[in-house]
Coordinates of C-alpha atoms in Angstrom, one line a residue:
M23 CA 95.3 100.0 149.2
G24 CA 97.7 100.2 146.6
S25 CA 97.0 100.6 143.0
T26 CA 97.3 97.6 140.9
P27 CA 100.0 97.4 138.7
P28 CA 99.2 97.7 134.5
L29 CA 99.0 94.2 132.6
S30 CA 102.1 93.1 130.4
R31 CA 100.9 92.6 126.7
R32 CA 101.2 88.8 127.6
G33 CA 99.4 89.6 130.9
A34 CA 96.8 91.6 128.6
L35 CA 96.5 88.4 126.3
I36 CA 96.7 85.5 129.0
A37 CA 93.6 87.4 130.6
G38 CA 91.8 87.9 127.7
A39 CA 92.0 84.5 127.2
A40 CA 91.3 83.5 129.6
A41 CA 87.8 85.6 129.6
L42 CA 86.6 84.1 125.7
A43 CA 87.6 80.9 127.2
G44 CA 85.0 81.7 129.9
G45 CA 82.5 83.0 127.2
L46 CA 82.7 86.7 128.2
A47 CA 84.1 89.5 125.5
P48 CA 87.4 91.3 127.0
T49 CA 87.0 94.7 129.0
A50 CA 87.9 97.9 127.9
G51 CA 90.7 97.6 130.6
Q52 CA 92.0 94.8 128.7
A53 CA 91.7 96.1 125.0
A54 CA 93.6 98.6 125.7
A55 CA 96.3 97.0 127.3
V56 CA 97.0 95.6 124.3
R57 CA 96.9 98.1 122.3
A58 CA 100.1 99.4 120.1
P59 CA 101.7 102.7 120.9
E60 CA 100.1 105.8 119.2
G61 CA 102.4 107.0 116.5
A62 CA 102.4 110.5 114.8
G63 CA 103.0 111.3 111.3
P64 CA 105.9 111.7 109.3
R65 CA 108.5 113.9 111.0
A66 CA 109.2 117.7 110.0
A67 CA 112.1 116.6 108.0
A68 CA 111.4 115.7 103.9
L69 CA 111.9 112.2 103.3
T70 CA 114.2 110.7 100.6
P71 CA 113.1 109.6 97.9
Q72 CA 113.7 105.8 99.1
Q73 CA 112.2 106.7 102.2
R74 CA 109.0 108.5 100.2
A75 CA 108.5 105.3 97.7
A76 CA 108.7 102.7 101.2
Q77 CA 106.0 104.1 102.9
C78 CA 103.9 101.7 100.5
V79 CA 106.2 98.6 100.7
I80 CA 105.9 95.1 103.1
H81 CA 109.2 93.5 103.7
S82 CA 110.0 89.9 104.7
Y83 CA 112.8 87.9 105.8
A84 CA 113.6 84.3 105.9
G85 CA 114.3 82.5 109.1
L86 CA 114.5 83.1 113.0
T87 CA 116.2 86.3 113.0
P88 CA 115.6 89.7 110.6
P89 CA 118.9 90.2 108.8
A90 CA 120.7 93.3 109.3
S91 CA 119.6 94.5 105.7
L92 CA 115.9 94.9 106.8
M93 CA 117.0 96.3 110.2
N94 CA 119.1 99.2 108.8
A95 CA 115.7 99.8 106.2
I96 CA 113.3 99.6 109.3
E97 CA 115.8 102.2 111.1
E98 CA 116.3 104.3 108.0
G99 CA 112.5 104.6 107.1
R100 CA 113.2 102.4 103.9
T101 CA 110.0 99.9 104.7
A102 CA 106.3 100.5 105.7
G103 CA 106.2 97.4 107.8
V104 CA 107.2 93.5 107.9
I105 CA 104.5 90.3 107.4
F106 CA 105.5 87.2 109.6
F107 CA 105.9 83.4 108.9
G108 CA 105.8 80.2 110.1
E109 CA 109.3 80.4 109.5
N110 CA 109.7 83.6 111.3
I111 CA 108.2 82.5 114.0
E112 CA 109.5 79.4 116.7
N113 CA 107.4 80.6 119.7
L114 CA 105.3 83.6 121.4
S115 CA 108.3 84.9 123.3
Q116 CA 110.7 84.5 120.4
I117 CA 108.5 86.5 118.0
E118 CA 107.6 89.6 120.8
S119 CA 111.6 89.7 120.9
V120 CA 111.8 90.2 117.3
V121 CA 108.8 92.7 117.5
R122 CA 110.5 94.7 119.9
S123 CA 113.7 94.9 118.2
M124 CA 112.3 96.5 115.0
N125 CA 110.4 99.0 117.0
A126 CA 113.4 100.2 119.0
A127 CA 114.9 100.6 115.4
H128 CA 112.3 102.2 113.7
A129 CA 112.9 104.7 116.8
S130 CA 115.4 106.1 114.7
S131 CA 113.2 106.7 111.9
P132 CA 112.7 110.0 110.0
V133 CA 108.5 108.1 110.1
R134 CA 107.0 107.9 113.4
A135 CA 104.2 106.1 112.7
P136 CA 104.3 103.0 113.9
L137 CA 105.7 99.8 111.6
L138 CA 102.7 97.9 110.1
L139 CA 103.5 94.1 111.4
M140 CA 101.5 91.6 110.4
T141 CA 100.6 88.2 109.7
D142 CA 98.1 85.5 108.4
Q143 CA 96.1 84.3 111.4
E144 CA 93.1 83.0 109.3
G145 CA 92.1 80.4 112.0
G146 CA 92.5 76.2 111.4
V147 CA 95.2 75.4 109.5
V148 CA 96.2 79.1 108.6
R149 CA 97.9 79.8 111.6
R150 CA 101.6 81.6 111.5
L151 CA 101.3 82.2 115.7
P152 CA 100.2 79.5 118.3
G153 CA 96.8 79.7 119.7
E154 CA 93.9 81.4 119.0
P155 CA 92.0 81.3 116.9
V156 CA 91.8 77.6 116.8
M157 CA 88.7 77.2 114.9
S158 CA 88.6 77.8 111.1
A159 CA 86.5 79.9 109.1
K160 CA 84.3 77.4 107.9
D161 CA 84.2 75.7 112.0
V162 CA 82.4 78.6 113.0
G163 CA 79.7 79.0 109.6
A164 CA 79.2 75.8 110.2
S165 CA 78.6 76.2 114.2
A166 CA 75.4 76.1 116.2
D167 CA 75.9 80.0 116.6
P168 CA 78.2 81.4 113.9
V169 CA 78.1 85.1 115.1
R170 CA 79.3 84.3 118.7
W171 CA 81.9 82.4 117.0
A172 CA 83.1 85.0 114.9
G173 CA 83.3 87.6 117.2
F174 CA 85.5 84.5 119.7
T175 CA 87.7 83.8 117.0
G176 CA 88.0 87.8 116.1
S177 CA 88.6 88.4 119.3
G178 CA 91.2 85.9 120.4
A179 CA 93.2 86.7 116.2
G180 CA 93.2 90.6 118.0
M181 CA 94.6 89.4 121.4
N182 CA 97.0 87.1 120.4
L183 CA 98.7 89.6 117.6
A184 CA 98.7 92.4 120.4
G185 CA 100.1 89.9 122.8
V186 CA 103.3 90.1 120.7
G187 CA 103.5 93.4 119.2
M188 CA 101.7 92.9 116.1
N189 CA 99.2 95.1 114.5
V190 CA 97.6 93.8 111.4
N191 CA 96.3 90.6 110.7
L192 CA 95.8 89.6 106.9
A193 CA 92.3 87.8 107.7
P194 CA 89.5 87.5 107.7
V195 CA 88.7 85.3 103.9
L196 CA 85.5 86.6 102.8
D197 CA 85.5 84.4 99.5
V198 CA 82.1 83.2 99.6
Y199 CA 82.4 79.3 98.3
R200 CA 80.8 77.4 95.4
K201 CA 81.7 73.6 96.1
N202 CA 83.0 71.6 98.5
G203 CA 86.7 71.4 98.3
D204 CA 87.3 74.2 95.8
F205 CA 90.1 76.6 96.2
T206 CA 88.5 78.5 99.2
D207 CA 87.3 75.4 101.1
Q208 CA 90.0 73.2 100.9
Y209 CA 91.7 74.4 103.8
E210 CA 88.5 75.9 105.3
R211 CA 88.8 79.2 105.1
S212 CA 85.7 80.6 103.8
Y213 CA 82.6 80.8 106.0
S214 CA 80.2 79.6 103.8
K215 CA 78.9 79.4 100.6
S216 CA 75.8 81.8 101.2
A217 CA 77.0 85.3 101.2
A218 CA 74.9 86.6 104.0
A219 CA 76.7 84.0 106.2
V220 CA 80.2 85.1 104.8
A221 CA 79.2 89.0 105.6
S222 CA 77.7 88.1 108.8
C223 CA 80.7 86.7 109.9
G224 CA 83.2 88.4 108.7
S225 CA 81.8 91.9 110.0
V226 CA 81.7 90.8 113.5
F227 CA 84.8 89.4 112.8
I228 CA 86.6 92.2 112.2
T229 CA 84.5 94.6 114.6
A230 CA 85.9 92.1 117.5
Q231 CA 89.4 91.9 116.4
Q232 CA 89.8 95.8 116.1
S233 CA 88.3 96.2 119.4
A234 CA 91.6 94.5 120.5
G235 CA 93.7 97.1 118.8
V236 CA 94.9 95.3 115.6
A237 CA 93.7 96.5 111.9
A238 CA 92.0 93.2 110.1
T239 CA 92.4 92.9 106.1
A240 CA 89.2 92.0 104.4
K241 CA 90.3 89.6 101.1
H242 CA 90.6 89.1 98.3
F243 CA 88.3 91.0 96.5
P244 CA 86.1 90.7 94.5
G245 CA 86.4 87.3 96.0
L246 CA 87.8 83.9 94.8
G247 CA 84.8 81.9 95.8
P248 CA 84.6 80.7 92.4
A249 CA 87.6 79.5 91.8
S250 CA 88.0 75.2 91.4
A251 CA 90.7 73.4 93.4
S252 CA 93.4 73.8 91.3
Q253 CA 93.4 77.5 90.6
N254 CA 95.7 79.0 92.9
T255 CA 96.8 82.4 92.0
D256 CA 100.0 81.6 94.2
L257 CA 101.0 78.8 91.7
R258 CA 99.9 80.1 88.4
P259 CA 97.5 82.8 86.6
V260 CA 93.8 82.1 87.3
T261 CA 90.8 83.3 85.0
L262 CA 87.3 83.4 86.4
T263 CA 84.4 84.3 84.1
T264 CA 81.9 84.9 86.8
S265 CA 79.3 87.2 85.4
A266 CA 79.6 91.0 86.7
A267 CA 76.1 90.3 88.2
T268 CA 77.2 87.5 90.0
L269 CA 80.2 89.2 91.3
R270 CA 78.5 92.1 92.7
S271 CA 75.2 90.1 94.1
V272 CA 77.6 87.4 95.8
D273 CA 81.4 87.8 95.7
E274 CA 80.9 91.4 96.9
A275 CA 78.5 91.5 99.2
P276 CA 80.6 90.6 102.6
Y277 CA 82.9 93.5 101.3
R278 CA 79.4 96.0 101.7
D279 CA 79.0 95.0 105.1
A280 CA 82.8 94.6 105.7
V281 CA 83.5 98.3 104.3
A282 CA 80.0 99.2 106.7
A283 CA 82.0 97.7 110.1
G284 CA 85.2 99.7 109.0
V285 CA 87.7 97.3 108.1
K286 CA 91.3 98.9 108.1
L287 CA 92.5 97.6 105.1
V288 CA 91.3 94.9 102.2
M289 CA 93.3 92.7 100.1
L290 CA 92.9 92.3 96.4
S291 CA 93.1 88.9 94.2
W292 CA 95.5 88.0 91.5
A293 CA 92.5 86.1 89.6
V294 CA 91.6 88.0 86.5
Y295 CA 88.0 88.7 86.3
T296 CA 86.7 88.9 82.5
A297 CA 83.3 90.4 83.9
L298 CA 85.4 93.4 85.1
D299 CA 89.1 93.5 83.5
A300 CA 90.0 90.8 81.0
D301 CA 93.4 91.9 80.5
R302 CA 94.8 92.3 84.0
P303 CA 94.3 90.7 87.6
A304 CA 92.6 92.3 90.2
G305 CA 95.5 93.9 92.1
L306 CA 96.9 95.1 88.6
S307 CA 93.5 96.5 87.6
P308 CA 92.3 100.1 88.4
A309 CA 88.7 99.0 86.9
V310 CA 88.6 96.8 89.9
V311 CA 90.5 99.0 92.3
A312 CA 87.4 101.7 91.3
E313 CA 84.7 99.2 91.8
L314 CA 86.1 98.7 95.3
R315 CA 86.3 102.6 96.1
D316 CA 83.5 103.8 93.8
R317 CA 81.1 101.1 93.7
L318 CA 81.5 100.0 97.0
G319 CA 82.8 103.6 99.0
Y320 CA 85.8 101.6 100.2
T321 CA 88.6 105.0 101.9
G322 CA 90.8 102.6 103.3
V323 CA 94.3 101.1 102.6
T324 CA 94.6 98.6 100.0
I325 CA 97.1 95.8 99.6
T326 CA 98.7 93.4 96.8
D327 CA 98.7 89.6 97.7
A328 CA 102.4 88.3 97.4
L329 CA 103.9 90.3 94.9
E330 CA 106.1 87.0 93.7
A331 CA 102.8 84.7 93.1
G332 CA 102.9 83.0 90.0
A333 CA 99.6 84.3 88.9
L334 CA 101.8 87.4 87.6
Q335 CA 104.3 85.1 85.8
S336 CA 103.7 87.5 82.7
F337 CA 103.8 90.5 83.8
G338 CA 107.7 90.9 84.3
G339 CA 109.8 90.9 88.0
T340 CA 109.1 92.6 91.3
S341 CA 110.2 96.3 90.1
Q342 CA 107.2 95.9 87.0
R343 CA 104.7 94.7 89.4
A344 CA 105.4 97.0 92.1
V345 CA 104.8 99.6 89.6
A346 CA 102.0 98.4 87.9
A347 CA 100.2 98.1 91.3
A348 CA 101.1 101.5 92.4
A349 CA 99.2 102.7 88.9
A350 CA 96.8 100.8 89.6
G351 CA 95.7 102.5 93.0
M352 CA 96.9 100.0 94.9
D353 CA 98.2 101.6 98.8
L354 CA 100.8 98.9 100.1
V355 CA 102.6 96.3 98.2
L356 CA 103.5 92.5 99.8
C357 CA 107.0 91.7 98.6
S358 CA 106.6 88.3 100.9
S359 CA 109.1 86.1 99.4
R360 CA 111.3 85.9 102.6
S361 CA 113.7 88.0 101.1
V362 CA 114.7 91.1 101.9
S363 CA 116.0 92.2 98.5
Q364 CA 112.8 92.0 97.0
G365 CA 110.9 95.0 99.2
D366 CA 113.9 96.7 98.2
E367 CA 113.7 96.3 94.5
A368 CA 109.8 97.4 95.1
V369 CA 111.3 100.4 96.9
A370 CA 114.1 101.6 94.0
A371 CA 111.3 100.6 91.3
L372 CA 108.8 103.1 93.1
S373 CA 111.0 105.5 93.5
D374 CA 112.7 105.9 89.8
A375 CA 109.2 105.7 88.4
L376 CA 107.9 108.5 90.7
A377 CA 111.3 110.4 89.6
S378 CA 110.5 109.7 86.0
G379 CA 107.3 110.7 85.9
A380 CA 105.9 106.8 85.4
L381 CA 103.8 107.0 88.5
D382 CA 102.0 110.0 89.4
G383 CA 103.0 111.8 92.1
A384 CA 99.9 113.0 94.0
D385 CA 98.5 109.7 93.3
F386 CA 101.0 108.0 95.1
D387 CA 101.4 110.5 98.2
A388 CA 97.4 109.6 98.8
A389 CA 98.4 106.3 99.3
A390 CA 100.9 107.0 101.3
A391 CA 98.9 109.6 103.5
R392 CA 96.5 106.7 103.5
V393 CA 99.0 104.3 104.7
N394 CA 99.9 106.6 107.6
V395 CA 96.3 107.0 108.8
L396 CA 96.3 103.9 109.2
R397 CA 100.3 103.6 110.8
A398 CA 99.4 106.6 113.0
G399 CA 95.9 104.8 114.4
L400 CA 97.3 102.0 115.7

């Protein structure tokens, strides 16, 4: 009897989706089939200053075709990865071809660990790829069996992204919303008003997705649940006066479960939390990063929200924001304006800050090491 040929990524996705539709979890073989190739750490050759700085920067681009400047940065080891948006994706076959071309360019890079190739595939209206998860977080939380559906959507998200070669999902949202129609609820991005329900659903989603070989990102620490409908950090500065006691008992509670579930990344909010640091947004605050690291015991990768966000309008341009984020303890800087030059500017600023001593080299290299552990495990 002849052996069965191995599944392609797309074949594994289709098989896994069929299993999910039948109420089944993907088998171990299917999960393995959609894992991205394993990578090693940096090659023996020393990195240039720009390559060193780039290990903590995520790039983005406009349109369906990655520009030559981005492909050169990938080939030369001057980026840690790429975030994809809806405008970059025509269909699954097209984006899979783009990912293949990026991986081919990366084969010449001095950094052997795989690129971080990510998107926002939360579910419901916040999806960049067609397909799973179709249900929103609110749909899951309001269902008759939230845990089952959290697992279903987590598996679906993982297999969908892995099917086109992506390896990081900027999901799930762990915000605990307060009022119907507020910032997190208006797009059905939160599982519940109950911290326990958000914690339960979020940790199940994380486990299911990461079992499909795609790293999960819990966001937006320490929580945007208290934000009103108009408090959108993408557009303007946001200050939240929630007490430290409430932040720790309600908003941070889902992160304890996420950390216990082994979540690979945590994204910090751009809101200012007066109870923790009245002067700086969470992602620029050493105090808030310490809240995550020291109080919750998180040892994985931290990632900023969009570096171009309106919430940072008082904190300089790309260069100043990137250096401030790294100085605060952020591991990955997310340059998501759809401009390759934004990522390049962040890389140059970090390189210059390391050369001048404005950034602590040992701390920066520790952050890059956390990122490379993540990359090597994908």
